[in-house]
mmCIF file of C-alpha atoms and ligand atoms in Angstrom:
data_model
loop_
_atom_site.group_PDB
_atom_site.id
_atom_site.type_symbol
_atom_site.label_atom_id
_atom_site.label_comp_id
_atom_site.label_asym_id
_atom_site.label_seq_id
_atom_site.Cartn_x
_atom_site.Cartn_y
_atom_site.Cartn_z
ATOM 1 C CA MET A 1 93.538 53.838 -17.329
ATOM 2 C CA SER A 2 91.568 54.597 -14.254
ATOM 3 C CA ASN A 3 91.917 52.703 -11.022
ATOM 4 C CA TYR A 4 88.263 51.638 -11.318
ATOM 5 C CA ASN A 5 89.050 49.430 -14.315
ATOM 6 C CA SER A 6 86.499 51.454 -16.275
ATOM 7 C CA ALA A 7 87.192 52.660 -19.783
ATOM 8 C CA ALA A 8 86.662 56.370 -19.208
ATOM 9 C CA ILE A 9 86.278 58.762 -16.321
ATOM 10 C CA GLU A 10 82.721 59.694 -17.415
ATOM 11 C CA GLU A 11 81.543 56.174 -16.756
ATOM 12 C CA PHE A 12 81.950 56.341 -13.041
ATOM 13 C CA LYS A 13 80.231 59.484 -11.936
ATOM 14 C CA GLY A 14 79.047 57.705 -8.840
ATOM 15 C CA GLY A 15 78.132 60.589 -6.593
ATOM 16 C CA VAL A 16 79.716 62.372 -3.681
ATOM 17 C CA TRP A 17 80.198 60.168 -0.642
ATOM 18 C CA VAL A 18 80.863 60.976 2.981
ATOM 19 C CA PHE A 19 82.216 58.452 5.453
ATOM 20 C CA CYS A 20 79.949 59.061 8.453
ATOM 21 C CA GLU A 21 81.761 58.274 11.648
ATOM 22 C CA GLN A 22 79.801 56.972 14.601
ATOM 23 C CA ARG A 23 81.032 55.767 17.955
ATOM 24 C CA GLN A 24 78.935 53.447 20.095
ATOM 25 C CA GLY A 25 75.922 54.295 17.937
ATOM 26 C CA LYS A 26 76.330 58.055 18.306
ATOM 27 C CA MET A 27 77.049 60.074 15.179
ATOM 28 C CA MET A 28 80.169 62.231 15.396
ATOM 29 C CA PRO A 29 79.525 65.954 14.688
ATOM 30 C CA THR A 30 82.016 65.872 11.804
ATOM 31 C CA SER A 31 79.604 63.564 9.911
ATOM 32 C CA PHE A 32 76.933 66.286 9.839
ATOM 33 C CA GLU A 33 79.485 68.932 8.857
ATOM 34 C CA LEU A 34 80.749 66.831 5.959
ATOM 35 C CA ILE A 35 77.270 65.887 4.778
ATOM 36 C CA SER A 36 76.448 69.624 4.700
ATOM 37 C CA GLU A 37 79.621 70.410 2.739
ATOM 38 C CA GLY A 38 79.079 67.365 0.523
ATOM 39 C CA ARG A 39 75.606 68.678 -0.390
ATOM 40 C CA LYS A 40 77.172 71.841 -1.806
ATOM 41 C CA LEU A 41 79.739 69.866 -3.829
ATOM 42 C CA ALA A 42 77.165 67.349 -5.082
ATOM 43 C CA ASP A 43 74.886 70.164 -6.282
ATOM 44 C CA GLU A 44 77.776 71.776 -8.155
ATOM 45 C CA LEU A 45 78.650 68.472 -9.806
ATOM 46 C CA GLY A 46 75.021 67.555 -10.488
ATOM 47 C CA GLU A 47 75.568 64.401 -8.467
ATOM 48 C CA LYS A 48 73.785 62.658 -5.619
ATOM 49 C CA LEU A 49 75.122 62.749 -2.088
ATOM 50 C CA TYR A 50 75.461 59.568 -0.065
ATOM 51 C CA GLY A 51 76.604 58.835 3.456
ATOM 52 C CA LEU A 52 78.565 55.657 4.135
ATOM 53 C CA LEU A 53 77.874 54.319 7.604
ATOM 54 C CA LEU A 54 79.632 51.312 9.142
ATOM 55 C CA GLY A 55 78.978 49.654 12.475
ATOM 56 C CA HIS A 56 76.614 47.235 14.140
ATOM 57 C CA GLU A 57 72.934 47.935 14.805
ATOM 58 C CA ILE A 58 73.322 51.454 13.481
ATOM 59 C CA GLU A 59 70.517 51.650 10.929
ATOM 60 C CA GLY A 60 68.415 53.718 13.357
ATOM 61 C CA ILE A 61 70.797 56.668 13.181
ATOM 62 C CA ALA A 62 71.249 56.659 9.396
ATOM 63 C CA LYS A 63 68.236 58.737 8.348
ATOM 64 C CA GLU A 64 69.384 61.644 10.505
ATOM 65 C CA LEU A 65 72.059 62.236 7.855
ATOM 66 C CA GLY A 66 69.294 62.964 5.353
ATOM 67 C CA GLY A 67 68.209 65.864 7.537
ATOM 68 C CA TYR A 68 71.534 67.579 6.783
ATOM 69 C CA GLY A 69 71.403 66.904 3.045
ATOM 70 C CA ALA A 70 72.188 63.245 2.191
ATOM 71 C CA ASP A 71 70.060 61.745 -0.585
ATOM 72 C CA GLY A 72 70.816 58.297 0.740
ATOM 73 C CA VAL A 73 72.966 56.329 3.157
ATOM 74 C CA TYR A 74 74.830 53.106 2.452
ATOM 75 C CA VAL A 75 74.547 51.175 5.703
ATOM 76 C CA CYS A 76 77.084 48.393 6.288
ATOM 77 C CA ASP A 77 75.953 46.571 9.401
ATOM 78 C CA HIS A 78 77.987 43.655 10.748
ATOM 79 C CA PRO A 79 78.961 42.405 14.237
ATOM 80 C CA LEU A 80 82.652 42.601 13.254
ATOM 81 C CA LEU A 81 82.183 46.322 12.586
ATOM 82 C CA ALA A 82 80.838 47.049 16.082
ATOM 83 C CA ASN A 83 84.192 48.560 17.072
ATOM 84 C CA TYR A 84 86.487 50.418 14.710
ATOM 85 C CA THR A 85 89.388 48.404 13.330
ATOM 86 C CA THR A 86 91.578 49.547 10.466
ATOM 87 C CA ASP A 87 91.457 46.233 8.631
ATOM 88 C CA GLY A 88 87.710 45.567 8.973
ATOM 89 C CA TYR A 89 86.634 49.077 8.004
ATOM 90 C CA THR A 90 89.156 49.321 5.152
ATOM 91 C CA LYS A 91 88.015 46.012 3.667
ATOM 92 C CA VAL A 92 84.337 46.934 3.682
ATOM 93 C CA ILE A 93 84.803 50.527 2.482
ATOM 94 C CA CYS A 94 87.050 49.488 -0.401
ATOM 95 C CA ASP A 95 84.683 46.689 -1.458
ATOM 96 C CA VAL A 96 81.694 49.030 -1.488
ATOM 97 C CA ILE A 97 83.583 51.812 -3.277
ATOM 98 C CA GLN A 98 84.758 49.385 -5.958
ATOM 99 C CA GLU A 99 81.176 48.377 -6.562
ATOM 100 C CA TYR A 100 79.446 51.778 -6.525
ATOM 101 C CA LYS A 101 82.310 53.960 -7.779
ATOM 102 C CA PRO A 102 81.803 57.343 -6.141
ATOM 103 C CA GLU A 103 83.517 60.330 -7.655
ATOM 104 C CA VAL A 104 84.389 61.987 -4.357
ATOM 105 C CA MET A 105 84.936 60.524 -0.902
ATOM 106 C CA LEU A 106 85.151 62.785 2.158
ATOM 107 C CA ILE A 107 86.324 61.606 5.566
ATOM 108 C CA GLY A 108 86.622 63.591 8.798
ATOM 109 C CA ALA A 109 90.238 64.157 9.878
ATOM 110 C CA THR A 110 89.523 62.618 13.276
ATOM 111 C CA ASN A 111 91.851 60.012 14.786
ATOM 112 C CA ILE A 112 89.854 57.313 13.000
ATOM 113 C CA GLY A 113 89.633 59.232 9.718
ATOM 114 C CA ARG A 114 93.361 59.936 9.695
ATOM 115 C CA ASP A 115 93.992 56.221 10.075
ATOM 116 C CA LEU A 116 91.345 55.046 7.638
ATOM 117 C CA GLY A 117 91.624 57.563 4.782
ATOM 118 C CA PRO A 118 95.208 56.916 3.658
ATOM 119 C CA ARG A 119 94.768 53.152 4.031
ATOM 120 C CA CYS A 120 91.694 53.139 1.765
ATOM 121 C CA ALA A 121 93.310 55.523 -0.744
ATOM 122 C CA ALA A 122 96.378 53.297 -1.033
ATOM 123 C CA ARG A 123 94.261 50.199 -1.492
ATOM 124 C CA LEU A 124 92.101 51.900 -4.145
ATOM 125 C CA HIS A 125 95.197 53.314 -5.892
ATOM 126 C CA THR A 126 93.845 56.822 -5.740
ATOM 127 C CA GLY A 127 94.983 60.109 -4.209
ATOM 128 C CA LEU A 128 94.106 61.607 -0.846
ATOM 129 C CA CYS A 129 94.598 65.155 0.344
ATOM 130 C CA ALA A 130 94.841 65.171 4.130
ATOM 131 C CA ASP A 131 93.562 67.700 6.637
ATOM 132 C CA CYS A 132 91.690 69.960 4.200
ATOM 133 C CA THR A 133 90.206 73.244 5.352
ATOM 134 C CA HIS A 134 88.386 74.196 2.131
ATOM 135 C CA LEU A 135 86.766 72.238 -0.703
ATOM 136 C CA ASP A 136 85.528 73.380 -4.056
ATOM 137 C CA ILE A 137 84.765 72.124 -7.560
ATOM 138 C CA ASP A 138 86.958 73.296 -10.391
ATOM 139 C CA VAL A 139 86.511 73.219 -14.139
ATOM 140 C CA PRO A 140 89.979 72.272 -15.329
ATOM 141 C CA LYS A 141 92.412 74.905 -16.331
ATOM 142 C CA TYR A 142 95.208 72.717 -15.167
ATOM 143 C CA LYS A 143 96.225 70.786 -18.284
ATOM 144 C CA ASP A 144 98.878 73.357 -19.189
ATOM 145 C CA PHE A 145 100.077 73.250 -15.612
ATOM 146 C CA LEU A 146 100.317 69.441 -15.738
ATOM 147 C CA ARG A 147 102.271 69.640 -19.011
ATOM 148 C CA SER A 148 104.793 72.039 -17.541
ATOM 149 C CA ALA A 149 105.085 70.728 -14.012
ATOM 150 C CA SER A 150 104.217 67.039 -13.837
ATOM 151 C CA THR A 151 105.856 63.846 -14.975
ATOM 152 C CA LEU A 152 102.615 62.461 -16.482
ATOM 153 C CA ALA A 153 102.935 61.265 -20.089
ATOM 154 C CA PRO A 154 101.533 63.853 -22.583
ATOM 155 C CA ALA A 155 99.050 61.275 -23.932
ATOM 156 C CA MET A 156 97.665 60.778 -20.460
ATOM 157 C CA ILE A 157 97.221 64.518 -19.966
ATOM 158 C CA ASP A 158 95.549 64.860 -23.396
ATOM 159 C CA SER A 159 93.090 62.110 -22.473
ATOM 160 C CA ILE A 160 91.627 64.151 -19.600
ATOM 161 C CA PRO A 161 88.250 65.398 -20.821
ATOM 162 C CA GLU A 162 87.988 69.181 -21.236
ATOM 163 C CA ASP A 163 84.854 69.300 -19.127
ATOM 164 C CA ASP A 164 86.248 67.044 -16.407
ATOM 165 C CA ARG A 165 85.549 68.668 -13.085
ATOM 166 C CA ASN A 166 87.652 68.042 -10.083
ATOM 167 C CA LEU A 167 87.503 68.408 -6.384
ATOM 168 C CA LYS A 168 89.796 71.282 -5.414
ATOM 169 C CA MET A 169 91.191 70.496 -1.981
ATOM 170 C CA THR A 170 92.865 73.233 0.031
ATOM 171 C CA ARG A 171 95.017 72.634 3.080
ATOM 172 C CA PRO A 172 97.704 74.491 5.037
ATOM 173 C CA ALA A 173 101.264 73.618 3.999
ATOM 174 C CA PHE A 174 104.763 74.502 5.183
ATOM 175 C CA GLY A 175 103.708 74.923 8.792
ATOM 176 C CA GLY A 176 100.687 77.038 7.829
ATOM 177 C CA HIS A 177 102.716 79.636 5.925
ATOM 178 C CA LEU A 178 100.890 78.923 2.682
ATOM 179 C CA MET A 179 97.677 77.288 1.566
ATOM 180 C CA ALA A 180 98.118 74.513 -1.015
ATOM 181 C CA THR A 181 95.316 73.730 -3.462
ATOM 182 C CA ILE A 182 95.467 70.169 -4.704
ATOM 183 C CA ILE A 183 93.520 68.212 -7.316
ATOM 184 C CA CYS A 184 93.413 64.524 -8.132
ATOM 185 C CA PRO A 185 92.805 64.662 -11.884
ATOM 186 C CA ARG A 186 92.983 61.045 -13.029
ATOM 187 C CA PHE A 187 91.936 58.768 -10.238
ATOM 188 C CA ARG A 188 88.660 58.196 -8.452
ATOM 189 C CA PRO A 189 87.354 58.659 -5.940
ATOM 190 C CA ALA A 190 89.135 61.930 -5.205
ATOM 191 C CA MET A 191 89.619 61.525 -1.466
ATOM 192 C CA ALA A 192 89.995 64.140 1.227
ATOM 193 C CA THR A 193 90.161 64.111 4.977
ATOM 194 C CA VAL A 194 88.651 67.318 6.347
ATOM 195 C CA ARG A 195 89.398 69.042 9.625
ATOM 196 C CA PRO A 196 86.569 68.728 12.146
ATOM 197 C CA GLY A 197 84.866 72.011 12.996
ATOM 198 C CA VAL A 198 85.795 73.775 9.748
ATOM 199 C CA MET A 199 82.721 73.125 7.584
ATOM 200 C CA LYS A 200 79.419 74.667 8.601
ATOM 201 C CA LYS A 201 76.502 72.382 9.410
ATOM 202 C CA ASN A 202 73.191 72.853 7.527
ATOM 203 C CA ALA A 203 69.994 73.369 9.495
ATOM 204 C CA PHE A 204 68.321 70.009 10.172
ATOM 205 C CA ASP A 205 65.270 69.271 8.003
ATOM 206 C CA GLN A 206 63.008 66.459 9.280
ATOM 207 C CA ALA A 207 61.201 66.064 5.926
ATOM 208 C CA LYS A 208 64.531 65.444 4.171
ATOM 209 C CA ALA A 209 65.516 62.976 6.903
ATOM 210 C CA ASP A 210 62.268 61.050 6.337
ATOM 211 C CA ALA A 211 62.895 60.997 2.568
ATOM 212 C CA CYS A 212 66.497 59.764 2.904
ATOM 213 C CA GLU A 213 67.032 56.418 1.156
ATOM 214 C CA ILE A 214 68.660 53.567 3.097
ATOM 215 C CA ILE A 215 70.780 51.280 0.912
ATOM 216 C CA LYS A 216 72.226 47.994 2.132
ATOM 217 C CA PRO A 217 75.172 47.178 -0.113
ATOM 218 C CA ASN A 218 76.583 43.712 -0.571
ATOM 219 C CA PHE A 219 79.879 43.122 1.158
ATOM 220 C CA SER A 220 81.611 40.231 2.833
ATOM 221 C CA LEU A 221 83.544 40.287 6.082
ATOM 222 C CA THR A 222 84.760 37.266 7.992
ATOM 223 C CA GLU A 223 87.098 36.600 10.903
ATOM 224 C CA ASP A 224 89.776 35.794 8.308
ATOM 225 C CA ASP A 225 89.706 39.416 7.130
ATOM 226 C CA MET A 226 90.412 40.675 10.636
ATOM 227 C CA GLU A 227 94.035 40.859 11.674
ATOM 228 C CA THR A 228 93.252 42.911 14.765
ATOM 229 C CA GLN A 229 90.771 42.307 17.510
ATOM 230 C CA VAL A 230 89.417 44.883 19.945
ATOM 231 C CA VAL A 231 89.802 43.401 23.410
ATOM 232 C CA GLU A 232 88.444 46.301 25.429
ATOM 233 C CA VAL A 233 87.234 49.865 24.859
ATOM 234 C CA VAL A 234 88.475 52.152 27.630
ATOM 235 C CA LYS A 235 86.716 55.496 27.851
ATOM 236 C CA ALA A 236 88.794 58.600 28.646
ATOM 237 C CA ALA A 237 88.865 59.000 32.429
ATOM 238 C CA LYS A 238 88.535 62.760 32.156
ATOM 239 C CA LYS A 239 85.841 64.523 30.151
ATOM 240 C CA LEU A 240 87.553 66.328 27.283
ATOM 241 C CA VAL A 241 86.812 69.981 26.681
ATOM 242 C CA ASP A 242 84.299 70.502 23.848
ATOM 243 C CA LEU A 243 86.004 73.358 22.029
ATOM 244 C CA ILE A 244 84.417 72.695 18.649
ATOM 245 C CA GLY A 245 80.824 72.819 19.878
ATOM 246 C CA ALA A 246 81.308 75.837 22.193
ATOM 247 C CA ASP A 247 79.685 79.230 21.528
ATOM 248 C CA VAL A 248 82.342 81.018 23.565
ATOM 249 C CA VAL A 249 86.032 80.113 23.829
ATOM 250 C CA VAL A 250 88.405 81.958 26.149
ATOM 251 C CA SER A 251 91.970 81.016 25.223
ATOM 252 C CA VAL A 252 95.184 81.748 27.061
ATOM 253 C CA GLY A 253 98.689 82.008 25.681
ATOM 254 C CA ARG A 254 102.239 82.340 26.915
ATOM 255 C CA GLY A 255 101.233 85.752 28.216
ATOM 256 C CA ILE A 256 100.104 84.044 31.443
ATOM 257 C CA SER A 257 103.655 82.817 32.142
ATOM 258 C CA LYS A 258 104.317 85.089 35.132
ATOM 259 C CA ASP A 259 101.414 83.439 37.034
ATOM 260 C CA VAL A 260 100.200 80.362 35.157
ATOM 261 C CA GLU A 261 97.713 79.192 37.781
ATOM 262 C CA GLY A 262 96.305 82.693 38.212
ATOM 263 C CA GLY A 263 96.048 83.208 34.446
ATOM 264 C CA ILE A 264 94.159 79.955 33.894
ATOM 265 C CA LYS A 265 91.849 80.784 36.823
ATOM 266 C CA LEU A 266 91.052 84.165 35.263
ATOM 267 C CA ALA A 267 90.303 82.482 31.909
ATOM 268 C CA GLU A 268 88.034 79.967 33.661
ATOM 269 C CA GLU A 269 86.165 82.745 35.458
ATOM 270 C CA LEU A 270 85.720 84.738 32.258
ATOM 271 C CA ALA A 271 84.593 81.590 30.410
ATOM 272 C CA GLU A 272 82.108 80.876 33.174
ATOM 273 C CA VAL A 273 80.466 84.317 33.113
ATOM 274 C CA LEU A 274 80.260 84.138 29.311
ATOM 275 C CA GLY A 275 79.003 80.537 29.315
ATOM 276 C CA GLY A 276 82.045 79.208 27.475
ATOM 277 C CA VAL A 277 85.074 76.927 27.720
ATOM 278 C CA VAL A 278 88.825 77.449 28.066
ATOM 279 C CA GLY A 279 91.240 76.893 25.191
ATOM 280 C CA GLY A 280 94.917 77.588 24.730
ATOM 281 C CA SER A 281 97.691 78.286 22.271
ATOM 282 C CA ARG A 282 100.196 75.556 21.557
ATOM 283 C CA ALA A 283 102.683 77.318 23.805
ATOM 284 C CA THR A 284 100.460 76.581 26.804
ATOM 285 C CA ILE A 285 100.054 72.933 25.799
ATOM 286 C CA ASP A 286 103.779 72.441 25.096
ATOM 287 C CA SER A 287 104.555 73.980 28.491
ATOM 288 C CA GLY A 288 102.206 71.488 30.171
ATOM 289 C CA TRP A 289 99.898 74.231 31.504
ATOM 290 C CA LEU A 290 96.820 72.847 29.717
ATOM 291 C CA SER A 291 96.064 69.381 28.309
ATOM 292 C CA ALA A 292 96.233 68.783 24.546
ATOM 293 C CA ASP A 293 92.440 68.783 24.079
ATOM 294 C CA HIS A 294 92.516 72.557 24.805
ATOM 295 C CA GLN A 295 94.759 73.432 21.866
ATOM 296 C CA VAL A 296 93.371 75.770 19.214
ATOM 297 C CA GLY A 297 95.145 76.071 15.885
ATOM 298 C CA GLN A 298 96.566 74.294 12.921
ATOM 299 C CA THR A 299 97.705 71.270 14.888
ATOM 300 C CA GLY A 300 94.930 71.609 17.449
ATOM 301 C CA LYS A 301 91.232 72.234 16.991
ATOM 302 C CA THR A 302 89.532 74.582 14.547
ATOM 303 C CA VAL A 303 86.823 76.612 16.234
ATOM 304 C CA HIS A 304 84.351 79.214 15.034
ATOM 305 C CA PRO A 305 82.480 80.270 18.171
ATOM 306 C CA LYS A 306 80.299 83.343 18.491
ATOM 307 C CA ILE A 307 82.937 84.893 20.783
ATOM 308 C CA TYR A 308 86.658 84.053 20.895
ATOM 309 C CA VAL A 309 88.753 85.751 23.571
ATOM 310 C CA ALA A 310 92.553 85.599 23.212
ATOM 311 C CA LEU A 311 94.388 86.428 26.445
ATOM 312 C CA GLY A 312 98.146 86.873 26.034
ATOM 313 C CA ILE A 313 98.272 85.175 22.629
ATOM 314 C CA SER A 314 100.493 86.738 19.956
ATOM 315 C CA GLY A 315 98.438 85.515 16.976
ATOM 316 C CA ALA A 316 100.927 83.309 15.124
ATOM 317 C CA ILE A 317 99.649 82.095 11.747
ATOM 318 C CA GLN A 318 99.249 78.564 13.103
ATOM 319 C CA HIS A 319 97.037 79.816 15.935
ATOM 320 C CA LYS A 320 94.983 82.053 13.641
ATOM 321 C CA ALA A 321 94.352 79.063 11.345
ATOM 322 C CA GLY A 322 92.220 77.550 14.090
ATOM 323 C CA MET A 323 90.180 80.571 15.204
ATOM 324 C CA GLN A 324 90.109 83.343 12.607
ATOM 325 C CA ASP A 325 86.586 82.443 11.441
ATOM 326 C CA SER A 326 85.135 83.151 14.898
ATOM 327 C CA GLU A 327 82.206 85.575 14.726
ATOM 328 C CA CYS A 328 83.685 88.057 17.216
ATOM 329 C CA ILE A 329 87.328 88.079 18.304
ATOM 330 C CA ILE A 330 88.409 89.931 21.452
ATOM 331 C CA ALA A 331 92.153 90.139 22.075
ATOM 332 C CA VAL A 332 94.008 91.256 25.186
ATOM 333 C CA ASN A 333 97.735 91.734 24.699
ATOM 334 C CA LYS A 334 100.248 94.121 26.216
ATOM 335 C CA ASN A 335 102.057 94.529 22.890
ATOM 336 C CA ASP A 336 100.100 96.782 20.522
ATOM 337 C CA THR A 337 101.900 95.315 17.479
ATOM 338 C CA ALA A 338 100.863 91.719 18.263
ATOM 339 C CA PRO A 339 99.461 90.112 15.045
ATOM 340 C CA ILE A 340 96.324 88.993 16.899
ATOM 341 C CA PHE A 341 95.130 92.624 16.728
ATOM 342 C CA GLU A 342 95.053 92.391 12.911
ATOM 343 C CA ILE A 343 92.078 90.026 13.073
ATOM 344 C CA ALA A 344 90.506 91.178 16.351
ATOM 345 C CA ASP A 345 87.101 92.875 16.326
ATOM 346 C CA TYR A 346 87.921 94.360 19.736
ATOM 347 C CA GLY A 347 91.513 94.794 20.869
ATOM 348 C CA ILE A 348 92.574 95.772 24.373
ATOM 349 C CA CYS A 349 96.221 96.720 24.765
ATOM 350 C CA GLY A 350 97.116 95.971 28.357
ATOM 351 C CA ASP A 351 98.145 93.461 30.988
ATOM 352 C CA LEU A 352 95.740 90.518 30.960
ATOM 353 C CA PHE A 353 96.082 90.190 34.747
ATOM 354 C CA LYS A 354 94.592 93.691 35.095
ATOM 355 C CA VAL A 355 92.190 93.703 32.129
ATOM 356 C CA THR A 356 90.550 90.284 32.636
ATOM 357 C CA PRO A 357 89.239 90.941 36.187
ATOM 358 C CA MET A 358 87.743 94.203 34.895
ATOM 359 C CA LEU A 359 86.036 92.329 32.037
ATOM 360 C CA ILE A 360 84.639 89.752 34.472
ATOM 361 C CA GLU A 361 83.275 92.446 36.790
ATOM 362 C CA ALA A 362 81.756 94.397 33.895
ATOM 363 C CA ILE A 363 80.003 91.318 32.514
ATOM 364 C CA LYS A 364 78.708 90.353 35.963
ATOM 365 C CA ALA A 365 77.372 93.879 36.466
ATOM 366 C CA ALA A 366 75.677 94.038 33.042
HETATM 367 P P1 FAD B 401 103.811 83.879 22.173
HETATM 368 O O1 FAD B 401 103.967 83.924 20.706
HETATM 369 O O2 FAD B 401 105.035 83.821 22.990
HETATM 370 O O3 FAD B 401 102.938 85.146 22.578
HETATM 371 C C1 FAD B 401 102.682 85.541 23.889
HETATM 372 C C2 FAD B 401 101.965 86.870 23.809
HETATM 373 O O4 FAD B 401 101.555 87.259 25.112
HETATM 374 C C3 FAD B 401 102.846 88.011 23.285
HETATM 375 O O5 FAD B 401 102.165 88.618 22.177
HETATM 376 C C4 FAD B 401 102.972 88.970 24.438
HETATM 377 O O6 FAD B 401 102.968 90.323 24.029
HETATM 378 C C5 FAD B 401 101.734 88.655 25.240
HETATM 379 N N1 FAD B 401 101.848 88.926 26.683
HETATM 380 C C6 FAD B 401 102.860 88.598 27.515
HETATM 381 N N2 FAD B 401 102.556 88.935 28.782
HETATM 382 C C7 FAD B 401 101.301 89.483 28.745
HETATM 383 C C8 FAD B 401 100.429 90.018 29.728
HETATM 384 N N3 FAD B 401 100.754 90.026 31.015
HETATM 385 N N4 FAD B 401 99.239 90.516 29.329
HETATM 386 C C9 FAD B 401 98.878 90.525 28.018
HETATM 387 N N5 FAD B 401 99.676 90.021 27.043
HETATM 388 C C10 FAD B 401 100.866 89.493 27.408
HETATM 389 N N6 FAD B 401 100.296 77.414 17.831
HETATM 390 C C11 FAD B 401 99.019 77.336 18.225
HETATM 391 O O7 FAD B 401 98.551 78.144 19.059
HETATM 392 N N7 FAD B 401 98.222 76.325 17.750
HETATM 393 C C12 FAD B 401 98.640 75.412 16.859
HETATM 394 O O8 FAD B 401 97.876 74.529 16.473
HETATM 395 C C13 FAD B 401 99.987 75.493 16.406
HETATM 396 N N8 FAD B 401 100.459 74.614 15.495
HETATM 397 C C14 FAD B 401 101.721 74.780 15.033
HETATM 398 C C15 FAD B 401 102.182 73.941 14.003
HETATM 399 C C16 FAD B 401 103.460 74.102 13.510
HETATM 400 C C17 FAD B 401 103.915 73.207 12.397
HETATM 401 C C18 FAD B 401 104.301 75.101 14.034
HETATM 402 C C19 FAD B 401 105.682 75.292 13.483
HETATM 403 C C20 FAD B 401 103.863 75.909 15.052
HETATM 404 C C21 FAD B 401 102.579 75.768 15.574
HETATM 405 N N9 FAD B 401 102.109 76.592 16.592
HETATM 406 C C22 FAD B 401 100.800 76.519 16.959
HETATM 407 C C23 FAD B 401 103.001 77.497 17.346
HETATM 408 C C24 FAD B 401 102.903 78.944 16.898
HETATM 409 O O9 FAD B 401 103.807 79.190 15.842
HETATM 410 C C25 FAD B 401 103.270 79.896 18.067
HETATM 411 O O10 FAD B 401 104.549 79.557 18.545
HETATM 412 C C26 FAD B 401 102.292 79.846 19.232
HETATM 413 O O11 FAD B 401 100.965 80.014 18.755
HETATM 414 C C27 FAD B 401 102.637 80.969 20.199
HETATM 415 O O12 FAD B 401 101.786 80.884 21.298
HETATM 416 P P2 FAD B 401 101.484 82.205 22.150
HETATM 417 O O13 FAD B 401 100.821 83.203 21.279
HETATM 418 O O14 FAD B 401 100.755 81.738 23.364
HETATM 419 O O15 FAD B 401 102.918 82.654 22.628
#
């Protein structure tokens, strides 16, 4: 039996959905990335693609999602949804999903998405794969695998249709040492949270935005449903570094340890002449040299800038996971066997404190 109380999986091919996160009426970039990725998946499945937008007085921003590929947007507008709360959002999302029965539900692995996704999945009695870095559609070749490796009853495995297609969700596992590919064969929607900055955004198309359908689903939400209340929204005092949107990222690693202040200053100068921002390996964040919003990597941000400069970074697998898709990687390291050189387009073997000033001067002179 499915968790949708429907007789068979085929009955609830309800499209690919993307939870579109907005804050104070401004769409988060991850919403556009996931709509773009969702378009690809929906086309492969022969399904429609819908955004799911919650908030208050947010209808005006909904059609923009069409410009990146959404066929329509379910808009849930309510004063109690003006600020994010786990209980309010979960209630509405689960109600709407139960009614419209999407096949796939994607959520950005932002702070909100990481809170919301598992809660909704548990309430809908379905599976969720967290922090995905790659999504695909698979025609099943997994029944034999399920027979040999799972505890599902044979009758249940036999009942999976041969042509049932599943969302293949890939995510780093075991500290980034291997990539795990996961499917959710029986339950719907197949849910995934997806790392911000990983999926590429489509070019915006105004005609598609104009054609995007706005749907206002029925849902109920009252004060009784709300166990939490937002008393105040306090904005971050300091502007956080925008690593994900940057065209150039200059990152520093533990290689700056002999003169931390000097090393960061050099990175800032290089970032300035290149028109970029400063990032760092986890070693620099753990040492308290840079704040956490600068961290690139598996447990930090995933970036794919036009230019990524790694100064004194060894290139551990967890760091590479967050930057290896950059268009051009330039690495400076005094150890010529450092793994970062394996993925660098340009490698400079030398002391960053000598090489970086030369790079800055050369760029200024060019
Ligand atoms: P090191 O590995 O110590 O490398 C320093 C490099 O600097 C060396 O290659 C050295 O040759 C070079 N060097 C030293 N002096 C100079 C100099 N003067 N000039 C030029 N080169 C010099 N790491 C991340 O970065 N991001 C993550 O998100 C992340 N997540 C993780 C998640 C898990 C579960 C785990 C277990 C680890 C994670 N890590 C992450 C840590 C990761 O494994 C590495 O420990 C970390 O990336 C190392 O940082 P580093 O390259 O700055 O330091």
